[in-house]
């Protein structure tokens, strides 16, 4: 008997509409804007109330008031960023940002690949692990800043020392994180693979590596901010160009407006890097659900 108005079948999956998808993507952007607006609003209110000295802590409406005057401190060629130039435009600023971003990106890529390779090799080859792990453990506590003289002595001035310092900033941490993640792979995963007749190489390639990559990407994103701090220091003392050099020049000339303008650029660029890594994480880790990948 057919009874109208009563759904006796299984519940159907409701596909989100285009508007719901758009709002789902728009919501994080709105929260980001709200967070920045709250911070800038409090800063402007503190200036309005006279709580801060505009010469030392100029609010955004002051250091963003005359952008061409800020642009003239950026060399579009990337070789003399921070030196006074005869003009300047937004393309000059983008050129300096591109040089700093390139150093961070190359250093992160090299550090990620090297740490993953060394970490897997330490656990895969027993003798190699016994020889290399003590050295990695002893070098890990050394601050990347302490490697600046070594980088300059060995690589000179330019891009190589900055890339090397970014590499050193994440290599040891990522290697130790790789070892920890390998040791924490659920034993039943490995036992099931052994029952199915998988070799040691197949277990590492098809079981251990997919199991550790999600958390390893999270660790990489957490160390992104350390990489930016290191490259700015390297640019200030050992490269001679980039956002770090502009910041150092602004400090030496007591140009507070240029300091905060450059800090704004650094913050926006770091945020864009993190978003790019999140996008890459979702694309590379296709077997992980979106809630697990995008949660952090």
PDB file of C-alpha atoms in Angstrom:
ATOM      1  CA  UNK A   1       0.000   0.000   0.000  1.00  0.00           C
ATOM      2  CA  UNK A   2       1.305   3.413  -0.990  1.00  0.00           C
ATOM      3  CA  UNK A   3       0.982   5.949   1.795  1.00  0.00           C
ATOM      4  CA  UNK A   4       1.415   9.502   0.585  1.00  0.00           C
ATOM      5  CA  UNK A   5       3.400  11.988   2.633  1.00  0.00           C
ATOM      6  CA  UNK A   6       5.478   9.301   4.365  1.00  0.00           C
ATOM      7  CA  UNK A   7       9.039   8.722   3.236  1.00  0.00           C
ATOM      8  CA  UNK A   8       9.706   5.021   3.732  1.00  0.00           C
ATOM      9  CA  UNK A   9      12.966   4.949   1.788  1.00  0.00           C
ATOM     10  CA  UNK A  10      16.522   5.567   2.938  1.00  0.00           C
ATOM     11  CA  UNK A  11      17.570   9.159   3.631  1.00  0.00           C
ATOM     12  CA  UNK A  12      18.948  10.890   0.562  1.00  0.00           C
ATOM     13  CA  UNK A  13      22.141  12.907   0.484  1.00  0.00           C
ATOM     14  CA  UNK A  14      21.431  16.587  -0.036  1.00  0.00           C
ATOM     15  CA  UNK A  15      23.927  18.231  -2.378  1.00  0.00           C
ATOM     16  CA  UNK A  16      24.950  21.722  -1.207  1.00  0.00           C
ATOM     17  CA  UNK A  17      23.790  24.500  -3.496  1.00  0.00           C
ATOM     18  CA  UNK A  18      26.177  26.886  -5.220  1.00  0.00           C
ATOM     19  CA  UNK A  19      25.207  29.594  -2.750  1.00  0.00           C
ATOM     20  CA  UNK A  20      26.017  27.351   0.223  1.00  0.00           C
ATOM     21  CA  UNK A  21      29.394  26.463  -1.286  1.00  0.00           C
ATOM     22  CA  UNK A  22      30.126  30.141  -1.933  1.00  0.00           C
ATOM     23  CA  UNK A  23      29.174  31.126   1.611  1.00  0.00           C
ATOM     24  CA  UNK A  24      31.278  28.278   3.004  1.00  0.00           C
ATOM     25  CA  UNK A  25      34.315  29.644   1.196  1.00  0.00           C
ATOM     26  CA  UNK A  26      33.472  33.263   1.976  1.00  0.00           C
ATOM     27  CA  UNK A  27      33.078  32.778   5.727  1.00  0.00           C
ATOM     28  CA  UNK A  28      36.827  32.323   6.513  1.00  0.00           C
ATOM     29  CA  UNK A  29      37.612  35.471   4.508  1.00  0.00           C
ATOM     30  CA  UNK A  30      34.999  37.432   6.435  1.00  0.00           C
ATOM     31  CA  UNK A  31      36.426  36.285   9.770  1.00  0.00           C
ATOM     32  CA  UNK A  32      39.918  37.278   8.583  1.00  0.00           C
ATOM     33  CA  UNK A  33      38.679  40.749   7.655  1.00  0.00           C
ATOM     34  CA  UNK A  34      36.901  41.062  10.999  1.00  0.00           C
ATOM     35  CA  UNK A  35      40.049  40.077  12.897  1.00  0.00           C
ATOM     36  CA  UNK A  36      42.207  42.603  11.032  1.00  0.00           C
ATOM     37  CA  UNK A  37      39.570  45.302  11.390  1.00  0.00           C
ATOM     38  CA  UNK A  38      39.435  44.791  15.151  1.00  0.00           C
ATOM     39  CA  UNK A  39      43.218  45.063  15.449  1.00  0.00           C
ATOM     40  CA  UNK A  40      43.494  48.126  13.205  1.00  0.00           C
ATOM     41  CA  UNK A  41      40.505  49.755  14.904  1.00  0.00           C
ATOM     42  CA  UNK A  42      42.083  49.405  18.350  1.00  0.00           C
ATOM     43  CA  UNK A  43      45.393  50.776  17.012  1.00  0.00           C
ATOM     44  CA  UNK A  44      43.662  53.798  15.471  1.00  0.00           C
ATOM     45  CA  UNK A  45      41.628  54.339  18.651  1.00  0.00           C
ATOM     46  CA  UNK A  46      44.817  54.300  20.737  1.00  0.00           C
ATOM     47  CA  UNK A  47      46.310  56.960  18.433  1.00  0.00           C
ATOM     48  CA  UNK A  48      43.116  59.035  18.614  1.00  0.00           C
ATOM     49  CA  UNK A  49      43.163  58.911  22.410  1.00  0.00           C
ATOM     50  CA  UNK A  50      46.831  59.887  22.465  1.00  0.00           C
ATOM     51  CA  UNK A  51      48.006  56.654  24.070  1.00  0.00           C
ATOM     52  CA  UNK A  52      50.766  56.090  21.509  1.00  0.00           C
ATOM     53  CA  UNK A  53      53.385  58.360  19.988  1.00  0.00           C
ATOM     54  CA  UNK A  54      52.733  58.600  16.210  1.00  0.00           C
ATOM     55  CA  UNK A  55      56.461  59.115  15.616  1.00  0.00           C
ATOM     56  CA  UNK A  56      57.249  55.737  17.195  1.00  0.00           C
ATOM     57  CA  UNK A  57      54.039  53.783  16.542  1.00  0.00           C
ATOM     58  CA  UNK A  58      52.364  55.421  13.552  1.00  0.00           C
ATOM     59  CA  UNK A  59      48.883  53.988  12.933  1.00  0.00           C
ATOM     60  CA  UNK A  60      47.980  52.514   9.514  1.00  0.00           C
ATOM     61  CA  UNK A  61      46.400  55.714   8.186  1.00  0.00           C
ATOM     62  CA  UNK A  62      49.769  57.447   8.647  1.00  0.00           C
ATOM     63  CA  UNK A  63      52.262  54.912   7.271  1.00  0.00           C
ATOM     64  CA  UNK A  64      49.896  54.086   4.390  1.00  0.00           C
ATOM     65  CA  UNK A  65      49.077  57.725   3.598  1.00  0.00           C
ATOM     66  CA  UNK A  66      51.901  58.297   1.105  1.00  0.00           C
ATOM     67  CA  UNK A  67      52.655  55.005  -0.605  1.00  0.00           C
ATOM     68  CA  UNK A  68      54.895  56.442  -3.365  1.00  0.00           C
ATOM     69  CA  UNK A  69      57.189  57.755  -0.642  1.00  0.00           C
ATOM     70  CA  UNK A  70      57.462  54.203   0.738  1.00  0.00           C
ATOM     71  CA  UNK A  71      57.894  52.638  -2.692  1.00  0.00           C
ATOM     72  CA  UNK A  72      61.068  54.588  -3.424  1.00  0.00           C
ATOM     73  CA  UNK A  73      62.983  52.503  -0.870  1.00  0.00           C
ATOM     74  CA  UNK A  74      62.422  49.288  -2.853  1.00  0.00           C
ATOM     75  CA  UNK A  75      64.727  48.356  -5.702  1.00  0.00           C
ATOM     76  CA  UNK A  76      62.805  46.363  -8.356  1.00  0.00           C
ATOM     77  CA  UNK A  77      65.957  44.522  -9.411  1.00  0.00           C
ATOM     78  CA  UNK A  78      66.265  42.890  -6.031  1.00  0.00           C
ATOM     79  CA  UNK A  79      70.004  43.586  -5.848  1.00  0.00           C
ATOM     80  CA  UNK A  80      69.913  46.847  -3.885  1.00  0.00           C
ATOM     81  CA  UNK A  81      66.614  46.644  -2.020  1.00  0.00           C
ATOM     82  CA  UNK A  82      66.687  49.126   0.796  1.00  0.00           C
ATOM     83  CA  UNK A  83      68.879  51.668  -1.018  1.00  0.00           C
ATOM     84  CA  UNK A  84      67.346  55.011  -1.944  1.00  0.00           C
ATOM     85  CA  UNK A  85      66.174  55.021  -5.548  1.00  0.00           C
ATOM     86  CA  UNK A  86      64.863  57.757  -7.818  1.00  0.00           C
ATOM     87  CA  UNK A  87      61.293  56.523  -8.046  1.00  0.00           C
ATOM     88  CA  UNK A  88      59.442  53.382  -7.214  1.00  0.00           C
ATOM     89  CA  UNK A  89      56.072  51.801  -7.739  1.00  0.00           C
ATOM     90  CA  UNK A  90      54.022  48.842  -6.625  1.00  0.00           C
ATOM     91  CA  UNK A  91      56.060  46.719  -9.040  1.00  0.00           C
ATOM     92  CA  UNK A  92      59.217  47.638  -7.125  1.00  0.00           C
ATOM     93  CA  UNK A  93      57.618  46.360  -3.932  1.00  0.00           C
ATOM     94  CA  UNK A  94      56.409  43.188  -5.634  1.00  0.00           C
ATOM     95  CA  UNK A  95      59.907  42.589  -6.959  1.00  0.00           C
ATOM     96  CA  UNK A  96      61.438  42.721  -3.471  1.00  0.00           C
ATOM     97  CA  UNK A  97      58.672  40.478  -2.098  1.00  0.00           C
ATOM     98  CA  UNK A  98      59.334  38.012  -4.913  1.00  0.00           C
ATOM     99  CA  UNK A  99      63.032  37.757  -4.040  1.00  0.00           C
ATOM    100  CA  UNK A 100      62.320  37.102  -0.354  1.00  0.00           C
ATOM    101  CA  UNK A 101      59.547  34.636  -1.216  1.00  0.00           C
ATOM    102  CA  UNK A 102      61.827  32.759  -3.590  1.00  0.00           C
ATOM    103  CA  UNK A 103      64.440  32.284  -0.856  1.00  0.00           C
ATOM    104  CA  UNK A 104      61.835  30.982   1.572  1.00  0.00           C
ATOM    105  CA  UNK A 105      60.190  28.671  -0.987  1.00  0.00           C
ATOM    106  CA  UNK A 106      63.452  27.109  -2.191  1.00  0.00           C
ATOM    107  CA  UNK A 107      64.731  26.659   1.358  1.00  0.00           C
ATOM    108  CA  UNK A 108      61.461  25.049   2.471  1.00  0.00           C
ATOM    109  CA  UNK A 109      61.399  22.700  -0.515  1.00  0.00           C
ATOM    110  CA  UNK A 110      64.994  21.583  -0.039  1.00  0.00           C
ATOM    111  CA  UNK A 111      64.564  21.210   3.712  1.00  0.00           C
ATOM    112  CA  UNK A 112      61.343  19.221   3.384  1.00  0.00           C
ATOM    113  CA  UNK A 113      62.722  16.803   0.790  1.00  0.00           C
ATOM    114  CA  UNK A 114      66.043  16.353   2.601  1.00  0.00           C
ATOM    115  CA  UNK A 115      64.500  15.833   6.040  1.00  0.00           C
ATOM    116  CA  UNK A 116      61.956  13.334   4.728  1.00  0.00           C
ATOM    117  CA  UNK A 117      64.667  11.427   2.856  1.00  0.00           C
ATOM    118  CA  UNK A 118      67.098  11.373   5.773  1.00  0.00           C
ATOM    119  CA  UNK A 119      64.365  10.484   8.270  1.00  0.00           C
ATOM    120  CA  UNK A 120      63.191   7.515   6.215  1.00  0.00           C
ATOM    121  CA  UNK A 121      66.787   6.397   5.606  1.00  0.00           C
ATOM    122  CA  UNK A 122      67.587   6.497   9.338  1.00  0.00           C
ATOM    123  CA  UNK A 123      64.770   4.076  10.088  1.00  0.00           C
ATOM    124  CA  UNK A 124      65.161   1.998   6.902  1.00  0.00           C
ATOM    125  CA  UNK A 125      68.933   1.437   7.085  1.00  0.00           C
ATOM    126  CA  UNK A 126      69.953   0.462  10.597  1.00  0.00           C
ATOM    127  CA  UNK A 127      73.697   1.228  10.332  1.00  0.00           C
ATOM    128  CA  UNK A 128      73.013   4.569   8.622  1.00  0.00           C
ATOM    129  CA  UNK A 129      70.637   5.497  11.427  1.00  0.00           C
ATOM    130  CA  UNK A 130      73.141   4.671  14.150  1.00  0.00           C
ATOM    131  CA  UNK A 131      75.763   6.861  12.458  1.00  0.00           C
ATOM    132  CA  UNK A 132      73.600   9.852  11.513  1.00  0.00           C
ATOM    133  CA  UNK A 133      70.990  10.165  14.272  1.00  0.00           C
ATOM    134  CA  UNK A 134      73.436  11.230  17.044  1.00  0.00           C
ATOM    135  CA  UNK A 135      74.817  13.965  14.774  1.00  0.00           C
ATOM    136  CA  UNK A 136      71.336  15.237  13.909  1.00  0.00           C
ATOM    137  CA  UNK A 137      70.374  15.271  17.581  1.00  0.00           C
ATOM    138  CA  UNK A 138      73.471  17.278  18.550  1.00  0.00           C
ATOM    139  CA  UNK A 139      73.111  19.848  15.760  1.00  0.00           C
ATOM    140  CA  UNK A 140      69.351  20.354  16.197  1.00  0.00           C
ATOM    141  CA  UNK A 141      69.583  22.727  19.234  1.00  0.00           C
ATOM    142  CA  UNK A 142      71.887  25.146  17.386  1.00  0.00           C
ATOM    143  CA  UNK A 143      69.982  28.279  16.428  1.00  0.00           C
ATOM    144  CA  UNK A 144      69.834  29.036  12.693  1.00  0.00           C
ATOM    145  CA  UNK A 145      71.182  32.513  13.509  1.00  0.00           C
ATOM    146  CA  UNK A 146      74.422  30.884  14.675  1.00  0.00           C
ATOM    147  CA  UNK A 147      74.855  29.457  11.160  1.00  0.00           C
ATOM    148  CA  UNK A 148      74.980  32.945   9.575  1.00  0.00           C
ATOM    149  CA  UNK A 149      78.813  33.301   9.731  1.00  0.00           C
ATOM    150  CA  UNK A 150      79.217  29.774   8.356  1.00  0.00           C
ATOM    151  CA  UNK A 151      76.784  30.539   5.523  1.00  0.00           C
ATOM    152  CA  UNK A 152      78.614  33.754   4.623  1.00  0.00           C
ATOM    153  CA  UNK A 153      82.055  32.119   4.823  1.00  0.00           C
ATOM    154  CA  UNK A 154      81.052  29.176   2.624  1.00  0.00           C
ATOM    155  CA  UNK A 155      78.526  30.739   0.242  1.00  0.00           C
ATOM    156  CA  UNK A 156      79.386  34.427   0.191  1.00  0.00           C
ATOM    157  CA  UNK A 157      76.775  37.144  -0.256  1.00  0.00           C
ATOM    158  CA  UNK A 158      73.522  36.729  -2.146  1.00  0.00           C
ATOM    159  CA  UNK A 159      70.761  34.168  -2.422  1.00  0.00           C
ATOM    160  CA  UNK A 160      72.690  30.986  -1.412  1.00  0.00           C
ATOM    161  CA  UNK A 161      73.307  31.932   2.261  1.00  0.00           C
ATOM    162  CA  UNK A 162      69.666  32.977   2.763  1.00  0.00           C
ATOM    163  CA  UNK A 163      68.400  29.720   1.232  1.00  0.00           C
ATOM    164  CA  UNK A 164      70.912  27.759   3.306  1.00  0.00           C
ATOM    165  CA  UNK A 165      69.705  29.367   6.541  1.00  0.00           C
ATOM    166  CA  UNK A 166      66.063  28.596   5.743  1.00  0.00           C
ATOM    167  CA  UNK A 167      67.131  25.033   5.031  1.00  0.00           C
ATOM    168  CA  UNK A 168      68.940  24.787   8.373  1.00  0.00           C
ATOM    169  CA  UNK A 169      65.978  26.330  10.192  1.00  0.00           C
ATOM    170  CA  UNK A 170      63.666  23.445   9.298  1.00  0.00           C
ATOM    171  CA  UNK A 171      65.892  20.487   8.395  1.00  0.00           C
ATOM    172  CA  UNK A 172      66.695  19.178  11.881  1.00  0.00           C
ATOM    173  CA  UNK A 173      63.203  19.790  13.287  1.00  0.00           C
ATOM    174  CA  UNK A 174      61.567  18.140  10.288  1.00  0.00           C
ATOM    175  CA  UNK A 175      63.967  15.186  10.439  1.00  0.00           C
ATOM    176  CA  UNK A 176      63.223  14.539  14.110  1.00  0.00           C
ATOM    177  CA  UNK A 177      59.498  14.981  13.416  1.00  0.00           C
ATOM    178  CA  UNK A 178      59.739  12.406  10.611  1.00  0.00           C
ATOM    179  CA  UNK A 179      61.364   9.907  12.972  1.00  0.00           C
ATOM    180  CA  UNK A 180      58.704  10.489  15.624  1.00  0.00           C
ATOM    181  CA  UNK A 181      55.883  10.047  13.118  1.00  0.00           C
ATOM    182  CA  UNK A 182      57.407   6.827  11.766  1.00  0.00           C
ATOM    183  CA  UNK A 183      57.648   5.414  15.283  1.00  0.00           C
ATOM    184  CA  UNK A 184      53.998   6.332  15.944  1.00  0.00           C
ATOM    185  CA  UNK A 185      52.545   4.588  12.896  1.00  0.00           C
ATOM    186  CA  UNK A 186      49.905   2.146  14.254  1.00  0.00           C
ATOM    187  CA  UNK A 187      51.464  -1.340  14.488  1.00  0.00           C
ATOM    188  CA  UNK A 188      48.360  -2.989  13.051  1.00  0.00           C
ATOM    189  CA  UNK A 189      48.967  -1.157   9.768  1.00  0.00           C
ATOM    190  CA  UNK A 190      52.401  -2.751   9.469  1.00  0.00           C
ATOM    191  CA  UNK A 191      51.201  -6.152  10.679  1.00  0.00           C
ATOM    192  CA  UNK A 192      48.414  -6.196   8.104  1.00  0.00           C
ATOM    193  CA  UNK A 193      50.880  -5.304   5.350  1.00  0.00           C
ATOM    194  CA  UNK A 194      53.202  -8.099   6.484  1.00  0.00           C
ATOM    195  CA  UNK A 195      50.330 -10.598   6.481  1.00  0.00           C
ATOM    196  CA  UNK A 196      49.553  -9.563   2.906  1.00  0.00           C
ATOM    197  CA  UNK A 197      53.145 -10.340   1.948  1.00  0.00           C
ATOM    198  CA  UNK A 198      54.490  -6.795   1.533  1.00  0.00           C
ATOM    199  CA  UNK A 199      58.239  -6.336   1.571  1.00  0.00           C
ATOM    200  CA  UNK A 200      60.023  -3.818   3.767  1.00  0.00           C
ATOM    201  CA  UNK A 201      60.311  -1.417   0.850  1.00  0.00           C
ATOM    202  CA  UNK A 202      56.613  -1.732   0.045  1.00  0.00           C
ATOM    203  CA  UNK A 203      55.669  -1.137   3.679  1.00  0.00           C
ATOM    204  CA  UNK A 204      57.663   2.092   3.786  1.00  0.00           C
ATOM    205  CA  UNK A 205      56.336   3.282   0.432  1.00  0.00           C
ATOM    206  CA  UNK A 206      52.671   2.299   0.679  1.00  0.00           C
ATOM    207  CA  UNK A 207      52.023   2.259   4.446  1.00  0.00           C
ATOM    208  CA  UNK A 208      54.456   4.398   6.421  1.00  0.00           C
ATOM    209  CA  UNK A 209      54.904   7.257   3.951  1.00  0.00           C
ATOM    210  CA  UNK A 210      51.151   7.899   3.401  1.00  0.00           C
ATOM    211  CA  UNK A 211      50.599   7.634   7.169  1.00  0.00           C
ATOM    212  CA  UNK A 212      53.171  10.282   8.132  1.00  0.00           C
ATOM    213  CA  UNK A 213      52.729  12.831   5.331  1.00  0.00           C
ATOM    214  CA  UNK A 214      49.585  14.559   6.737  1.00  0.00           C
ATOM    215  CA  UNK A 215      51.198  15.386  10.092  1.00  0.00           C
ATOM    216  CA  UNK A 216      54.488  16.192   8.378  1.00  0.00           C
ATOM    217  CA  UNK A 217      52.772  18.834   6.243  1.00  0.00           C
ATOM    218  CA  UNK A 218      51.298  20.360   9.403  1.00  0.00           C
ATOM    219  CA  UNK A 219      54.789  20.484  10.924  1.00  0.00           C
ATOM    220  CA  UNK A 220      56.093  22.147   7.769  1.00  0.00           C
ATOM    221  CA  UNK A 221      53.399  24.817   7.975  1.00  0.00           C
ATOM    222  CA  UNK A 222      54.197  25.462  11.624  1.00  0.00           C
ATOM    223  CA  UNK A 223      57.861  25.978  10.734  1.00  0.00           C
ATOM    224  CA  UNK A 224      56.997  28.316   7.866  1.00  0.00           C
ATOM    225  CA  UNK A 225      56.968  31.255  10.277  1.00  0.00           C
ATOM    226  CA  UNK A 226      60.408  30.318  11.622  1.00  0.00           C
ATOM    227  CA  UNK A 227      61.668  30.175   8.037  1.00  0.00           C
ATOM    228  CA  UNK A 228      60.427  33.721   7.417  1.00  0.00           C
ATOM    229  CA  UNK A 229      62.111  35.004  10.567  1.00  0.00           C
ATOM    230  CA  UNK A 230      65.398  33.426   9.528  1.00  0.00           C
ATOM    231  CA  UNK A 231      65.328  34.742   5.955  1.00  0.00           C
ATOM    232  CA  UNK A 232      64.654  38.280   7.190  1.00  0.00           C
ATOM    233  CA  UNK A 233      67.678  38.094   9.485  1.00  0.00           C
ATOM    234  CA  UNK A 234      69.788  36.652   6.673  1.00  0.00           C
ATOM    235  CA  UNK A 235      68.717  39.431   4.299  1.00  0.00           C
ATOM    236  CA  UNK A 236      69.563  42.053   6.899  1.00  0.00           C
ATOM    237  CA  UNK A 237      73.135  40.851   7.506  1.00  0.00           C
ATOM    238  CA  UNK A 238      74.229  38.515   4.734  1.00  0.00           C
ATOM    239  CA  UNK A 239      72.320  39.149   1.514  1.00  0.00           C
ATOM    240  CA  UNK A 240      72.003  42.885   1.011  1.00  0.00           C
ATOM    241  CA  UNK A 241      68.499  42.852  -0.458  1.00  0.00           C
ATOM    242  CA  UNK A 242      64.957  41.765   0.328  1.00  0.00           C
ATOM    243  CA  UNK A 243      62.381  42.717   2.926  1.00  0.00           C
ATOM    244  CA  UNK A 244      64.844  42.111   5.751  1.00  0.00           C
ATOM    245  CA  UNK A 245      67.299  44.621   4.324  1.00  0.00           C
ATOM    246  CA  UNK A 246      64.552  47.241   3.938  1.00  0.00           C
ATOM    247  CA  UNK A 247      63.519  46.711   7.562  1.00  0.00           C
ATOM    248  CA  UNK A 248      67.124  47.054   8.751  1.00  0.00           C
ATOM    249  CA  UNK A 249      67.611  50.252   6.758  1.00  0.00           C
ATOM    250  CA  UNK A 250      64.357  51.680   8.144  1.00  0.00           C
ATOM    251  CA  UNK A 251      65.517  50.920  11.675  1.00  0.00           C
ATOM    252  CA  UNK A 252      68.933  52.507  11.112  1.00  0.00           C
ATOM    253  CA  UNK A 253      67.331  55.687   9.741  1.00  0.00           C
ATOM    254  CA  UNK A 254      64.567  55.756  12.418  1.00  0.00           C
ATOM    255  CA  UNK A 255      61.906  55.631   9.701  1.00  0.00           C
ATOM    256  CA  UNK A 256      59.028  54.190  11.733  1.00  0.00           C
ATOM    257  CA  UNK A 257      56.530  54.494   8.870  1.00  0.00           C
ATOM    258  CA  UNK A 258      58.740  52.381   6.608  1.00  0.00           C
ATOM    259  CA  UNK A 259      59.236  49.848   9.413  1.00  0.00           C
ATOM    260  CA  UNK A 260      55.522  49.254   9.862  1.00  0.00           C
ATOM    261  CA  UNK A 261      54.855  49.334   6.118  1.00  0.00           C
ATOM    262  CA  UNK A 262      57.454  46.597   5.607  1.00  0.00           C
ATOM    263  CA  UNK A 263      56.070  44.634   8.562  1.00  0.00           C
ATOM    264  CA  UNK A 264      52.643  44.784   6.920  1.00  0.00           C
ATOM    265  CA  UNK A 265      54.112  43.390   3.705  1.00  0.00           C
ATOM    266  CA  UNK A 266      55.830  40.594   5.624  1.00  0.00           C
ATOM    267  CA  UNK A 267      52.629  39.660   7.428  1.00  0.00           C
ATOM    268  CA  UNK A 268      50.566  39.601   4.241  1.00  0.00           C
ATOM    269  CA  UNK A 269      53.202  37.577   2.396  1.00  0.00           C
ATOM    270  CA  UNK A 270      53.498  35.057   5.233  1.00  0.00           C
ATOM    271  CA  UNK A 271      49.721  34.688   5.321  1.00  0.00           C
ATOM    272  CA  UNK A 272      49.672  34.087   1.557  1.00  0.00           C
ATOM    273  CA  UNK A 273      52.414  31.455   1.953  1.00  0.00           C
ATOM    274  CA  UNK A 274      50.408  29.629   4.603  1.00  0.00           C
ATOM    275  CA  UNK A 275      47.306  29.629   2.408  1.00  0.00           C
ATOM    276  CA  UNK A 276      49.358  28.303  -0.507  1.00  0.00           C
ATOM    277  CA  UNK A 277      50.739  25.493   1.655  1.00  0.00           C
ATOM    278  CA  UNK A 278      47.211  24.621   2.798  1.00  0.00           C
ATOM    279  CA  UNK A 279      46.089  24.426  -0.833  1.00  0.00           C
ATOM    280  CA  UNK A 280      49.108  22.280  -1.744  1.00  0.00           C
ATOM    281  CA  UNK A 281      48.414  20.081   1.266  1.00  0.00           C
ATOM    282  CA  UNK A 282      44.846  19.415   0.113  1.00  0.00           C
ATOM    283  CA  UNK A 283      46.026  18.582  -3.408  1.00  0.00           C
ATOM    284  CA  UNK A 284      48.926  16.334  -2.451  1.00  0.00           C
ATOM    285  CA  UNK A 285      47.133  14.490   0.363  1.00  0.00           C
ATOM    286  CA  UNK A 286      44.184  13.507  -1.806  1.00  0.00           C
ATOM    287  CA  UNK A 287      43.452  10.406   0.302  1.00  0.00           C
ATOM    288  CA  UNK A 288      42.854  12.499   3.454  1.00  0.00           C
ATOM    289  CA  UNK A 289      39.425  13.963   4.117  1.00  0.00           C
ATOM    290  CA  UNK A 290      39.019  17.740   3.783  1.00  0.00           C
ATOM    291  CA  UNK A 291      38.179  18.145   7.484  1.00  0.00           C
ATOM    292  CA  UNK A 292      41.464  16.507   8.496  1.00  0.00           C
ATOM    293  CA  UNK A 293      43.574  18.558   6.086  1.00  0.00           C
ATOM    294  CA  UNK A 294      41.987  21.984   6.449  1.00  0.00           C
ATOM    295  CA  UNK A 295      41.501  21.997  10.198  1.00  0.00           C
ATOM    296  CA  UNK A 296      44.788  23.667  10.994  1.00  0.00           C
TER     297      UNK A 296
END
